[in-house]
Tab-separated table of C-alpha atoms and ligand atoms in Angstrom:
chain	number	residue	atom	x	y	z
L	100	MET	CA	-28.845	-24.337	-17.215
L	101	LEU	CA	-27.047	-27.494	-16.221
L	102	LEU	CA	-26.995	-30.566	-18.521
L	103	GLY	CA	-30.027	-29.108	-20.272
L	104	LYS	CA	-32.078	-28.459	-17.081
L	105	PRO	CA	-32.579	-25.200	-15.132
L	106	LEU	CA	-31.356	-25.220	-11.487
L	107	THR	CA	-34.983	-25.040	-10.291
L	108	ALA	CA	-35.836	-28.244	-11.941
L	109	TRP	CA	-32.731	-29.961	-10.355
L	110	CYS	CA	-33.903	-28.812	-6.988
L	111	ASN	CA	-37.436	-30.030	-7.570
L	112	GLU	CA	-36.142	-33.454	-8.608
L	113	TYR	CA	-33.627	-33.560	-5.705
L	114	PRO	CA	-34.860	-31.565	-2.823
L	115	LEU	CA	-31.801	-32.417	-0.833
L	116	LEU	CA	-29.952	-29.952	-3.167
L	117	ASN	CA	-31.704	-27.113	-1.494
L	118	GLU	CA	-30.111	-28.051	1.886
L	119	LEU	CA	-26.749	-28.436	0.234
L	120	ILE	CA	-26.974	-25.094	-1.588
L	121	ALA	CA	-27.998	-23.438	1.723
L	122	LEU	CA	-24.750	-24.882	3.239
L	123	ARG	CA	-26.788	-26.629	5.950
L	124	GLU	CA	-25.188	-29.735	7.542
L	125	THR	CA	-26.962	-32.710	5.895
L	126	SER	CA	-27.031	-36.488	5.883
L	127	TRP	CA	-28.154	-38.716	3.215
L	128	PHE	CA	-28.429	-42.567	3.470
L	129	ASN	CA	-28.374	-44.111	0.048
L	130	PRO	CA	-31.435	-46.322	-0.600
L	131	GLY	CA	-29.532	-47.787	-3.510
L	132	VAL	CA	-27.011	-49.698	-1.442
L	133	ALA	CA	-26.704	-53.429	-2.340
L	134	ASP	CA	-25.289	-56.597	-0.819
L	135	ALA	CA	-21.437	-56.607	-0.898
L	136	ALA	CA	-21.356	-59.563	-3.257
L	137	GLU	CA	-23.407	-57.682	-5.733
L	138	ALA	CA	-22.114	-54.151	-5.180
L	139	LEU	CA	-18.445	-55.061	-5.449
L	140	ALA	CA	-19.081	-56.242	-9.047
L	141	ASP	CA	-19.438	-52.567	-9.921
L	142	VAL	CA	-15.756	-51.864	-9.165
L	143	GLY	CA	-13.973	-53.801	-11.919
L	144	LEU	CA	-11.188	-54.777	-9.473
L	145	THR	CA	-10.991	-57.841	-7.325
L	146	ARG	CA	-9.491	-59.241	-4.122
L	147	ALA	CA	-6.632	-60.514	-6.334
L	148	ASP	CA	-5.799	-56.946	-7.250
L	149	VAL	CA	-5.661	-55.873	-3.655
L	150	ASP	CA	-3.419	-58.907	-2.748
L	151	ASP	CA	-1.133	-57.950	-5.604
L	152	ALA	CA	-0.866	-54.388	-4.249
L	153	SER	CA	-0.187	-55.806	-0.750
L	154	ALA	CA	2.541	-58.185	-2.090
L	155	ARG	CA	4.226	-55.303	-3.985
L	156	LEU	CA	4.263	-53.145	-0.714
L	157	ALA	CA	5.786	-56.162	0.996
L	158	ARG	CA	8.471	-56.385	-1.764
L	159	PHE	CA	9.333	-52.708	-1.241
L	160	ALA	CA	9.398	-52.952	2.561
L	161	PRO	CA	13.170	-53.433	2.767
L	162	TYR	CA	13.658	-50.410	0.528
L	163	ILE	CA	11.200	-48.278	2.602
L	164	ALA	CA	12.801	-49.321	5.876
L	165	ARG	CA	16.232	-48.129	4.661
L	166	ALA	CA	15.176	-44.986	2.732
L	167	PHE	CA	12.763	-43.854	5.548
L	168	PRO	CA	14.307	-44.911	8.873
L	169	GLU	CA	11.127	-43.884	10.678
L	170	THR	CA	9.595	-46.970	9.267
L	171	ALA	CA	12.327	-49.309	10.493
L	172	ALA	CA	10.223	-50.290	13.619
L	173	SER	CA	7.510	-51.693	11.338
L	174	ALA	CA	10.011	-53.232	8.984
L	175	GLY	CA	9.265	-50.774	6.088
L	176	ILE	CA	5.550	-51.348	6.274
L	177	ILE	CA	3.718	-47.994	6.286
L	178	GLU	CA	0.760	-48.451	8.729
L	179	SER	CA	-1.058	-46.651	11.469
L	180	GLY	CA	-2.427	-47.786	14.821
L	181	ILE	CA	-5.984	-47.939	16.104
L	182	ARG	CA	-7.037	-46.688	19.418
L	183	ALA	CA	-10.132	-46.494	21.581
L	184	VAL	CA	-11.316	-42.924	22.294
L	185	PRO	CA	-13.764	-43.243	25.283
L	186	GLN	CA	-13.286	-39.637	26.500
L	187	LEU	CA	-14.050	-38.288	23.011
L	188	GLN	CA	-17.031	-40.652	22.821
L	189	ALA	CA	-18.379	-39.239	26.095
L	190	LEU	CA	-18.055	-35.608	24.767
L	191	LEU	CA	-19.670	-36.484	21.431
L	192	ALA	CA	-22.568	-38.179	23.180
L	193	GLU	CA	-23.094	-35.053	25.215
L	194	ARG	CA	-22.658	-32.719	22.263
L	195	TYR	CA	-25.012	-34.532	19.969
L	196	GLY	CA	-27.364	-35.872	22.595
L	197	LEU	CA	-26.696	-39.610	22.132
L	198	SER	CA	-27.463	-42.479	24.373
L	199	ASP	CA	-24.533	-44.862	24.650
L	200	SER	CA	-24.301	-47.192	21.758
L	201	GLY	CA	-21.227	-49.323	20.806
L	202	ALA	CA	-17.601	-48.375	21.128
L	203	LEU	CA	-15.793	-45.495	19.375
L	204	TRP	CA	-12.311	-46.064	17.849
L	205	LEU	CA	-9.964	-43.956	15.825
L	206	LYS	CA	-7.676	-45.077	12.912
L	207	GLN	CA	-4.600	-42.868	13.143
L	208	ASP	CA	-3.681	-42.348	9.434
L	209	SER	CA	-2.762	-38.829	10.749
L	210	HIS	CA	0.395	-40.532	12.083
L	211	LEU	CA	1.368	-42.597	9.083
L	212	PRO	CA	5.082	-42.290	8.658
L	213	ILE	CA	6.769	-40.330	5.697
L	214	SER	CA	3.865	-37.914	4.930
L	215	GLY	CA	1.459	-37.892	7.972
L	216	SER	CA	-1.786	-38.447	6.037
L	217	ILE	CA	-3.881	-41.103	4.374
L	218	LYS	CA	-2.042	-40.183	1.107
L	219	ALA	CA	0.947	-42.180	2.401
L	220	ARG	CA	-1.134	-45.192	1.309
L	221	GLY	CA	-2.312	-44.576	-2.299
L	222	GLY	CA	0.177	-41.948	-3.330
L	223	ILE	CA	3.357	-43.829	-2.212
L	224	TYR	CA	1.991	-47.019	-3.600
L	225	GLU	CA	1.521	-45.650	-7.060
L	226	VAL	CA	5.029	-44.222	-7.157
L	227	LEU	CA	6.555	-47.490	-6.013
L	228	LYS	CA	4.550	-49.459	-8.568
L	229	HIS	CA	5.764	-47.227	-11.354
L	230	ALA	CA	9.327	-47.497	-10.187
L	231	GLU	CA	9.115	-51.250	-10.063
L	232	GLU	CA	7.785	-51.451	-13.567
L	233	LEU	CA	10.636	-49.174	-14.917
L	234	ALA	CA	13.324	-50.964	-12.964
L	235	LEU	CA	12.160	-54.502	-13.992
L	236	ALA	CA	11.887	-53.513	-17.584
L	237	ALA	CA	15.407	-52.052	-17.493
L	238	GLY	CA	16.775	-55.152	-15.921
L	239	LEU	CA	17.867	-53.110	-12.897
L	240	LEU	CA	15.787	-55.297	-10.542
L	241	LYS	CA	14.284	-58.763	-10.305
L	242	GLN	CA	11.046	-59.386	-8.295
L	243	THR	CA	13.126	-61.797	-6.045
L	244	ASP	CA	15.758	-59.163	-5.201
L	245	ASP	CA	15.989	-57.304	-1.930
L	246	TYR	CA	14.485	-53.975	-3.067
L	247	SER	CA	16.777	-52.030	-0.823
L	248	VAL	CA	19.226	-52.096	-3.797
L	249	LEU	CA	16.989	-49.274	-5.158
L	250	ASP	CA	18.496	-47.058	-2.442
L	251	SER	CA	21.718	-46.569	-4.500
L	252	ASP	CA	23.350	-43.931	-6.752
L	253	THR	CA	22.831	-46.327	-9.764
L	254	ALA	CA	19.122	-46.543	-9.207
L	255	ARG	CA	18.787	-42.817	-8.506
L	256	ALA	CA	20.597	-41.954	-11.710
L	257	PHE	CA	18.299	-44.383	-13.585
L	258	PHE	CA	15.094	-42.902	-12.105
L	259	GLY	CA	16.499	-39.402	-12.636
L	260	ARG	CA	15.773	-39.750	-16.304
L	261	TYR	CA	11.998	-39.983	-15.529
L	262	LYS	CA	9.546	-37.562	-14.121
L	263	ILE	CA	6.473	-37.850	-11.943
L	264	ALA	CA	3.794	-35.274	-11.715
L	265	VAL	CA	0.602	-34.841	-9.714
L	266	GLY	CA	-2.118	-32.246	-9.033
L	267	SER	CA	-3.001	-31.882	-5.324
L	268	THR	CA	-4.653	-29.865	-2.632
L	269	GLY	CA	-1.546	-30.661	-0.525
L	270	ASN	CA	-1.254	-34.088	0.997
L	271	LEU	CA	-1.192	-36.151	-2.130
L	272	GLY	CA	1.581	-33.950	-3.480
L	273	LEU	CA	3.434	-34.288	-0.196
L	274	SER	CA	3.311	-38.000	-0.265
L	275	ILE	CA	4.161	-38.375	-3.980
L	276	GLY	CA	6.818	-35.684	-3.943
L	277	ILE	CA	8.731	-37.007	-0.934
L	278	VAL	CA	8.845	-40.574	-2.030
L	279	SER	CA	9.540	-39.726	-5.748
L	280	ALA	CA	12.380	-37.380	-4.868
L	281	ARG	CA	13.932	-40.029	-2.527
L	282	LEU	CA	13.804	-42.594	-5.351
L	283	GLY	CA	15.584	-40.081	-7.733
L	284	PHE	CA	12.630	-39.092	-9.895
L	285	GLN	CA	12.188	-35.475	-11.070
L	286	ALA	CA	8.969	-34.623	-9.287
L	287	THR	CA	6.597	-31.789	-10.062
L	288	VAL	CA	3.592	-31.110	-7.820
L	289	HIS	CA	0.730	-28.837	-9.172
L	290	MET	CA	-0.821	-27.248	-6.069
L	291	SER	CA	-4.292	-25.774	-5.866
L	292	ALA	CA	-4.765	-22.470	-4.116
L	293	ASP	CA	-6.066	-24.345	-0.937
L	294	ALA	CA	-2.683	-25.941	-0.314
L	295	ARG	CA	-1.058	-24.837	2.863
L	296	GLN	CA	2.259	-22.906	2.607
L	297	TRP	CA	4.079	-25.361	4.893
L	298	LYS	CA	3.325	-28.272	2.522
L	299	LYS	CA	4.705	-26.379	-0.400
L	300	ASP	CA	7.868	-25.464	1.705
L	301	LYS	CA	8.368	-28.948	2.871
L	302	LEU	CA	8.269	-30.240	-0.677
L	303	ARG	CA	10.673	-27.655	-1.899
L	304	ALA	CA	12.999	-28.605	0.869
L	305	HIS	CA	12.931	-32.118	-0.633
L	306	GLY	CA	13.919	-30.946	-4.060
L	307	VAL	CA	10.481	-31.146	-5.558
L	308	SER	CA	9.261	-28.526	-8.098
L	309	VAL	CA	6.009	-27.025	-6.896
L	310	VAL	CA	3.790	-25.171	-9.385
L	311	GLU	CA	1.196	-22.990	-7.644
L	312	TYR	CA	-2.275	-22.169	-8.987
L	313	ALA	CA	-4.673	-19.511	-7.979
L	314	CYS	CA	-7.513	-21.909	-8.815
L	315	ASP	CA	-8.979	-24.955	-7.152
L	316	TYR	CA	-7.988	-28.686	-7.361
L	317	SER	CA	-9.724	-29.525	-10.667
L	318	VAL	CA	-7.592	-26.878	-12.513
L	319	ALA	CA	-4.377	-27.932	-10.891
L	320	VAL	CA	-5.071	-31.567	-11.887
L	321	ALA	CA	-6.065	-30.581	-15.518
L	322	GLU	CA	-2.946	-28.412	-15.894
L	323	GLY	CA	-0.642	-31.141	-14.482
L	324	ARG	CA	-2.297	-33.727	-16.678
L	325	LYS	CA	-1.795	-31.516	-19.759
L	326	GLN	CA	1.853	-30.730	-19.115
L	327	ALA	CA	2.701	-34.314	-18.263
L	328	GLY	CA	0.789	-35.742	-21.226
L	329	ALA	CA	3.168	-33.972	-23.593
L	330	ASP	CA	6.216	-35.814	-22.104
L	331	PRO	CA	6.723	-39.558	-22.650
L	332	TYR	CA	9.203	-39.722	-19.771
L	333	CYS	CA	6.564	-38.330	-17.427
L	334	HIS	CA	4.111	-40.349	-15.235
L	335	PHE	CA	1.115	-38.428	-14.146
L	336	VAL	CA	-0.579	-39.635	-10.985
L	337	ASP	CA	-4.281	-39.139	-11.847
L	338	ASP	CA	-6.089	-38.757	-8.579
L	339	GLU	CA	-9.419	-38.517	-10.368
L	340	ASN	CA	-9.127	-41.853	-12.156
L	341	SER	CA	-6.225	-43.963	-10.978
L	342	THR	CA	-6.843	-47.595	-10.028
L	343	SER	CA	-3.319	-47.905	-8.571
L	344	LEU	CA	-4.021	-45.260	-6.043
L	345	PHE	CA	-7.300	-46.871	-5.214
L	346	LEU	CA	-5.614	-50.255	-4.656
L	347	GLY	CA	-2.878	-48.701	-2.454
L	348	TYR	CA	-5.604	-47.350	-0.225
L	349	ALA	CA	-7.587	-50.684	-0.230
L	350	VAL	CA	-4.607	-52.598	1.348
L	351	ALA	CA	-5.431	-50.750	4.576
L	352	ALA	CA	-8.403	-53.097	5.248
L	353	GLN	CA	-6.483	-56.358	5.500
L	354	ARG	CA	-4.210	-54.775	8.079
L	355	LEU	CA	-7.176	-53.376	10.018
L	356	GLN	CA	-8.573	-56.889	10.093
L	357	GLN	CA	-5.428	-58.021	11.867
L	358	GLN	CA	-5.449	-55.062	14.212
L	359	PHE	CA	-9.101	-55.814	15.190
L	360	ALA	CA	-8.266	-59.404	15.763
L	361	ALA	CA	-5.374	-58.399	18.024
L	362	ALA	CA	-7.702	-56.132	19.967
L	363	ALA	CA	-10.400	-58.741	20.173
L	364	ILE	CA	-12.863	-56.624	18.231
L	365	ARG	CA	-15.432	-58.788	16.525
L	366	VAL	CA	-17.072	-57.774	13.205
L	367	ASP	CA	-20.065	-59.708	11.928
L	368	ALA	CA	-23.742	-59.310	11.352
L	369	GLU	CA	-24.335	-59.237	15.170
L	370	HIS	CA	-21.403	-56.832	15.650
L	371	PRO	CA	-21.584	-54.221	12.852
L	372	LEU	CA	-18.693	-51.946	12.006
L	373	PHE	CA	-19.339	-48.292	10.972
L	374	VAL	CA	-16.402	-46.394	9.361
L	375	TYR	CA	-16.433	-42.694	8.819
L	376	LEU	CA	-14.254	-41.532	5.943
L	377	PRO	CA	-13.455	-37.857	5.023
L	378	CYS	CA	-13.947	-37.529	1.331
L	379	GLY	CA	-12.314	-35.207	-1.252
L	380	VAL	CA	-12.154	-36.500	-4.713
L	381	GLY	CA	-13.046	-39.960	-3.423
L	382	GLY	CA	-9.895	-42.094	-4.151
L	383	GLY	CA	-8.709	-42.406	-0.503
L	384	PRO	CA	-12.145	-43.212	1.124
L	385	GLY	CA	-13.317	-45.119	-2.001
L	386	GLY	CA	-10.170	-47.386	-2.005
L	387	VAL	CA	-10.345	-47.934	1.814
L	388	ALA	CA	-14.002	-48.758	1.576
L	389	PHE	CA	-13.462	-51.121	-1.246
L	390	GLY	CA	-10.907	-52.992	0.909
L	391	LEU	CA	-13.274	-52.882	3.943
L	392	LYS	CA	-16.118	-54.514	1.902
L	393	LEU	CA	-13.740	-57.213	0.674
L	394	ALA	CA	-12.624	-57.867	4.254
L	395	PHE	CA	-15.923	-57.531	6.214
L	396	GLY	CA	-18.588	-57.890	3.609
L	397	ASP	CA	-22.083	-56.676	4.699
L	398	ALA	CA	-21.029	-56.361	8.324
L	399	VAL	CA	-19.186	-53.006	7.512
L	400	HIS	CA	-21.091	-49.838	6.863
L	401	CYS	CA	-19.014	-46.980	5.253
L	402	LEU	CA	-20.054	-43.321	5.312
L	403	PHE	CA	-18.272	-40.439	3.540
L	404	ALA	CA	-17.941	-37.054	5.117
L	405	GLU	CA	-17.570	-33.742	3.224
L	406	PRO	CA	-17.465	-30.106	4.077
L	407	THR	CA	-20.611	-28.128	3.599
L	408	HIS	CA	-18.814	-26.091	1.000
L	409	SER	CA	-17.542	-29.081	-1.033
L	410	PRO	CA	-20.100	-31.870	-1.099
L	411	CYS	CA	-19.096	-33.136	-4.554
L	412	MET	CA	-19.387	-36.823	-3.888
L	413	LEU	CA	-22.711	-36.481	-2.233
L	414	ILE	CA	-24.095	-34.546	-5.127
L	415	GLY	CA	-22.482	-36.796	-7.668
L	416	VAL	CA	-23.897	-40.027	-6.316
L	417	HIS	CA	-27.285	-38.520	-5.222
L	418	THR	CA	-27.996	-37.205	-8.646
L	419	GLY	CA	-26.246	-40.067	-10.439
L	420	ARG	CA	-24.354	-37.624	-12.503
L	421	HIS	CA	-21.059	-38.149	-10.802
L	422	ASP	CA	-18.225	-36.103	-12.384
L	423	GLN	CA	-20.659	-34.521	-14.964
L	424	VAL	CA	-21.523	-32.049	-12.249
L	425	SER	CA	-19.525	-29.867	-9.842
L	426	VAL	CA	-20.448	-28.105	-6.609
L	427	GLN	CA	-19.876	-24.857	-8.432
L	428	ASP	CA	-22.534	-25.713	-10.917
L	429	PHE	CA	-25.024	-25.436	-7.994
L	430	GLY	CA	-23.504	-22.154	-6.721
L	431	ILE	CA	-21.552	-23.867	-3.885
L	432	ASP	CA	-18.138	-22.230	-3.640
L	433	ASN	CA	-15.776	-25.185	-2.679
L	434	LEU	CA	-13.980	-22.725	-0.257
L	435	THR	CA	-13.201	-24.637	2.976
L	436	ALA	CA	-10.641	-24.807	5.785
L	437	ALA	CA	-10.609	-28.573	5.140
L	438	ASP	CA	-7.983	-28.175	2.427
L	439	GLY	CA	-7.687	-31.959	1.962
L	440	LEU	CA	-11.346	-32.151	1.062
L	441	ALA	CA	-11.552	-28.975	-1.063
L	442	VAL	CA	-12.710	-30.736	-4.241
L	443	GLY	CA	-15.649	-29.461	-6.354
L	444	ARG	CA	-15.922	-32.363	-8.760
L	445	PRO	CA	-15.741	-36.062	-7.612
L	446	SER	CA	-13.866	-38.847	-9.152
L	447	GLY	CA	-16.124	-40.418	-11.833
L	448	PHE	CA	-14.426	-43.659	-11.416
L	449	VAL	CA	-14.956	-44.001	-7.586
L	450	GLY	CA	-18.483	-42.529	-7.547
L	451	ARG	CA	-19.629	-45.156	-10.155
L	452	ALA	CA	-17.517	-48.004	-8.715
L	453	MET	CA	-18.642	-47.529	-5.138
L	454	GLN	CA	-22.243	-46.087	-5.395
L	455	ARG	CA	-23.898	-49.239	-4.293
L	456	SER	CA	-21.260	-49.934	-1.516
L	457	ILE	CA	-21.449	-46.707	0.571
L	458	ASP	CA	-24.297	-46.476	3.098
L	459	GLY	CA	-24.402	-42.780	3.417
L	460	TYR	CA	-22.888	-39.296	2.997
L	461	TYR	CA	-22.988	-36.276	5.282
L	462	THR	CA	-21.687	-32.766	5.368
L	463	VAL	CA	-19.995	-30.898	8.217
L	464	SER	CA	-19.405	-27.085	8.469
L	465	ASP	CA	-15.945	-25.667	8.791
L	466	GLU	CA	-16.880	-24.210	12.234
L	467	GLU	CA	-17.813	-27.583	13.479
L	468	LEU	CA	-14.527	-29.083	12.184
L	469	TYR	CA	-12.654	-26.530	14.197
L	470	ARG	CA	-14.720	-27.207	17.341
L	471	LEU	CA	-14.175	-30.955	17.015
L	472	LEU	CA	-10.461	-30.254	16.568
L	473	ALA	CA	-10.411	-28.562	20.039
L	474	LEU	CA	-12.711	-31.275	21.462
L	475	LEU	CA	-10.427	-34.127	20.285
L	476	ASP	CA	-7.479	-32.235	21.779
L	477	SER	CA	-9.133	-31.670	25.170
L	478	SER	CA	-10.565	-35.224	25.448
L	479	GLU	CA	-7.800	-37.438	24.025
L	480	GLY	CA	-4.790	-35.121	23.642
L	481	LEU	CA	-4.839	-35.812	19.862
L	482	ARG	CA	-4.341	-33.193	17.225
L	483	LEU	CA	-5.534	-33.499	13.631
L	484	GLU	CA	-5.770	-31.184	10.678
L	485	PRO	CA	-9.247	-29.763	9.903
L	486	SER	CA	-10.078	-32.201	7.106
L	487	ALA	CA	-9.386	-35.200	9.386
L	488	LEU	CA	-12.066	-34.209	11.852
L	489	ALA	CA	-14.923	-34.817	9.376
L	490	GLY	CA	-15.259	-38.343	10.531
L	491	LEU	CA	-16.254	-37.349	14.152
L	492	PRO	CA	-19.856	-36.573	13.637
L	493	GLY	CA	-20.559	-39.746	11.745
L	494	MET	CA	-21.614	-41.939	14.699
L	495	ALA	CA	-24.205	-39.283	15.704
L	496	ARG	CA	-25.516	-39.094	12.210
L	497	VAL	CA	-26.147	-42.856	12.160
L	498	LEU	CA	-27.648	-42.965	15.631
L	499	SER	CA	-29.999	-39.982	15.044
L	500	GLU	CA	-31.084	-40.669	11.462
L	501	GLN	CA	-34.730	-40.655	10.720
L	502	GLN	CA	-34.624	-41.821	7.022
L	503	GLY	CA	-35.354	-45.517	7.779
L	504	TYR	CA	-31.765	-46.454	7.155
L	505	ARG	CA	-31.126	-48.539	10.299
L	506	ALA	CA	-34.388	-50.400	9.887
L	507	ARG	CA	-33.641	-51.186	6.265
L	508	MET	CA	-30.220	-52.498	7.103
L	509	GLN	CA	-31.611	-54.444	10.012
L	510	LEU	CA	-29.415	-52.551	12.425
L	511	THR	CA	-31.481	-53.428	15.504
L	512	PRO	CA	-30.915	-51.744	18.900
L	513	SER	CA	-29.192	-54.828	20.192
L	514	ARG	CA	-26.882	-54.954	17.199
L	515	MET	CA	-26.209	-51.185	17.556
L	516	ALA	CA	-25.293	-51.760	21.161
L	517	ARG	CA	-22.564	-54.205	20.022
L	518	ALA	CA	-21.300	-51.955	17.200
L	519	THR	CA	-17.796	-50.627	16.563
L	520	HIS	CA	-17.590	-47.122	15.191
L	521	LEU	CA	-14.244	-46.297	13.520
L	522	ILE	CA	-13.293	-42.668	12.736
L	523	TRP	CA	-10.687	-42.557	9.933
L	524	ALA	CA	-8.438	-39.778	11.085
L	525	THR	CA	-6.848	-38.895	7.792
L	526	GLY	CA	-4.066	-36.422	8.622
L	527	GLY	CA	-2.410	-33.942	10.876
L	528	SER	CA	0.720	-35.132	12.604
L	529	MET	CA	2.992	-32.967	10.382
L	530	VAL	CA	1.218	-29.723	10.921
L	531	PRO	CA	3.738	-27.178	12.141
L	532	ALA	CA	3.183	-26.226	15.840
L	533	ALA	CA	2.378	-22.557	15.179
L	534	GLU	CA	-0.268	-23.546	12.599
L	535	MET	CA	-1.800	-26.134	14.971
L	536	ALA	CA	-1.927	-23.522	17.753
L	537	GLY	CA	-3.923	-21.314	15.492
L	538	TYR	CA	-6.391	-24.162	14.636
L	539	LEU	CA	-6.761	-24.946	18.313
L	540	ALA	CA	-7.376	-21.333	19.340
L	541	LYS	CA	-10.007	-20.978	16.666
L	542	GLY	CA	-11.747	-24.222	17.768
L	543	ARG	CA	-11.664	-23.241	21.480
L	544	GLN	CA	-13.039	-19.787	20.680
L	545	LEU	CA	-15.942	-21.262	18.592
L	546	LEU	CA	-16.750	-23.699	21.462
L	547	GLN	CA	-16.849	-20.810	23.959
L	548	ALA	CA	-19.086	-18.745	21.716
L	549	GLU	CA	-21.628	-21.546	21.603
L	550	PRO	CA	-24.806	-21.092	23.633
L	551	ALA	CA	-24.718	-23.296	26.740
M	1986	PLP	C1	-6.894	-36.368	0.603
M	1986	PLP	C2	-7.447	-36.321	1.946
M	1986	PLP	C3	-8.694	-36.941	2.175
M	1986	PLP	C4	-9.650	-37.504	1.161
M	1986	PLP	O1	-9.060	-38.275	0.068
M	1986	PLP	P1	-9.618	-38.170	-1.375
M	1986	PLP	O2	-8.865	-39.226	-2.065
M	1986	PLP	O3	-9.265	-36.826	-1.851
M	1986	PLP	O4	-11.056	-38.404	-1.344
M	1986	PLP	C5	-9.135	-36.929	3.570
M	1986	PLP	N1	-8.347	-36.331	4.462
M	1986	PLP	C6	-7.168	-35.815	4.262
M	1986	PLP	C7	-6.429	-35.186	5.377
M	1986	PLP	C8	-6.596	-35.742	2.894
M	1986	PLP	O5	-5.504	-35.250	2.704
């Protein structure tokens, strides 16, 4: 029984659940999507909130440039590039049997400085926001100051009285741990069993306390929340509910708008933009999608990608039960090589806030993630961690859908021919070489084993 109903009744009411429980790759285009103007009202946050986050990151830029010299070239702004991936597009067209439609691009959050994943957006932003609040309240800082004053022994001694804690499958912990430790905070990261050893090692090398759990992400978050809640000096970064994290991610869209302008890429009703976002708990893709909807309105179409073993957001939105249900409730194990997406219960906040803004959801098998890892390497010479490959099949799912989605959205063939498809590549540049070699070997082997 689940929420008063037997599983068979759930599957009768939502036949898609049968596909998900059988771990088959699935796509679902949400018929409940609304116009941006209407859907964005669900969020409870506005453009002014994103602008505020953007301005805060600009205030911190001098500090970031000094504390993390790898950001000096971008003057302390933590941002990633976009690049066209025509060779990958050709391979994907062949693999999935697509006729040519639009242009395929990659957003390289895999190469964001400091922590090498999309978490360098939200995670770092929330720590900076908290540091600013503390420093302003203590009179250590004024908003008009050059924030590089925070890179001082005085500031570090001040922040050293405070703690920051977070629960994570790896990358969020990495982002928050590294920046917290650099500011001087006592940082604790509660790591789920999925977290890769190298991420734990790297954090410990930065002086961060890592607490390891034999359980999954939800347990690590709950334990972290409980331990932090008892301590008034401790700020808990709540990945399941935080609006700060969400806004940190949302800033990406304004910058993407500038990058598109510089690359002469048009986005409007006649030139639709599709964005494929790997989804774990939902904060990262949800925040980015929120920013994208503010920036591009109805011209942008966002799809979330999840592993077949962890389709928590798809189930939450499809059933309308959000964080009331987990994948485990349906007998799905939440065991996946895509450690960044190994989340069994979605954010209730993001699911509800974004349910009328996200066009669709799809699942990808672990084996396909590995194959795509090898294909991206052979076609473009780019290497990502398994989670970050989940965006690659998105274009094919849109082009081959038979659910009436393109017709409903008035995505005519001529509009599709002018479309831009953007894969959000969410992580991977910091994966140690030996680990990456293992991923590649596995992907190549799986490709070879495929029937011709
Ligand atoms: C965390 C993460 C995601 C998804 O972000 P959520 O906020 O958990 O939905 C995607 N890719 C990678 C590599 C990640 O680390």
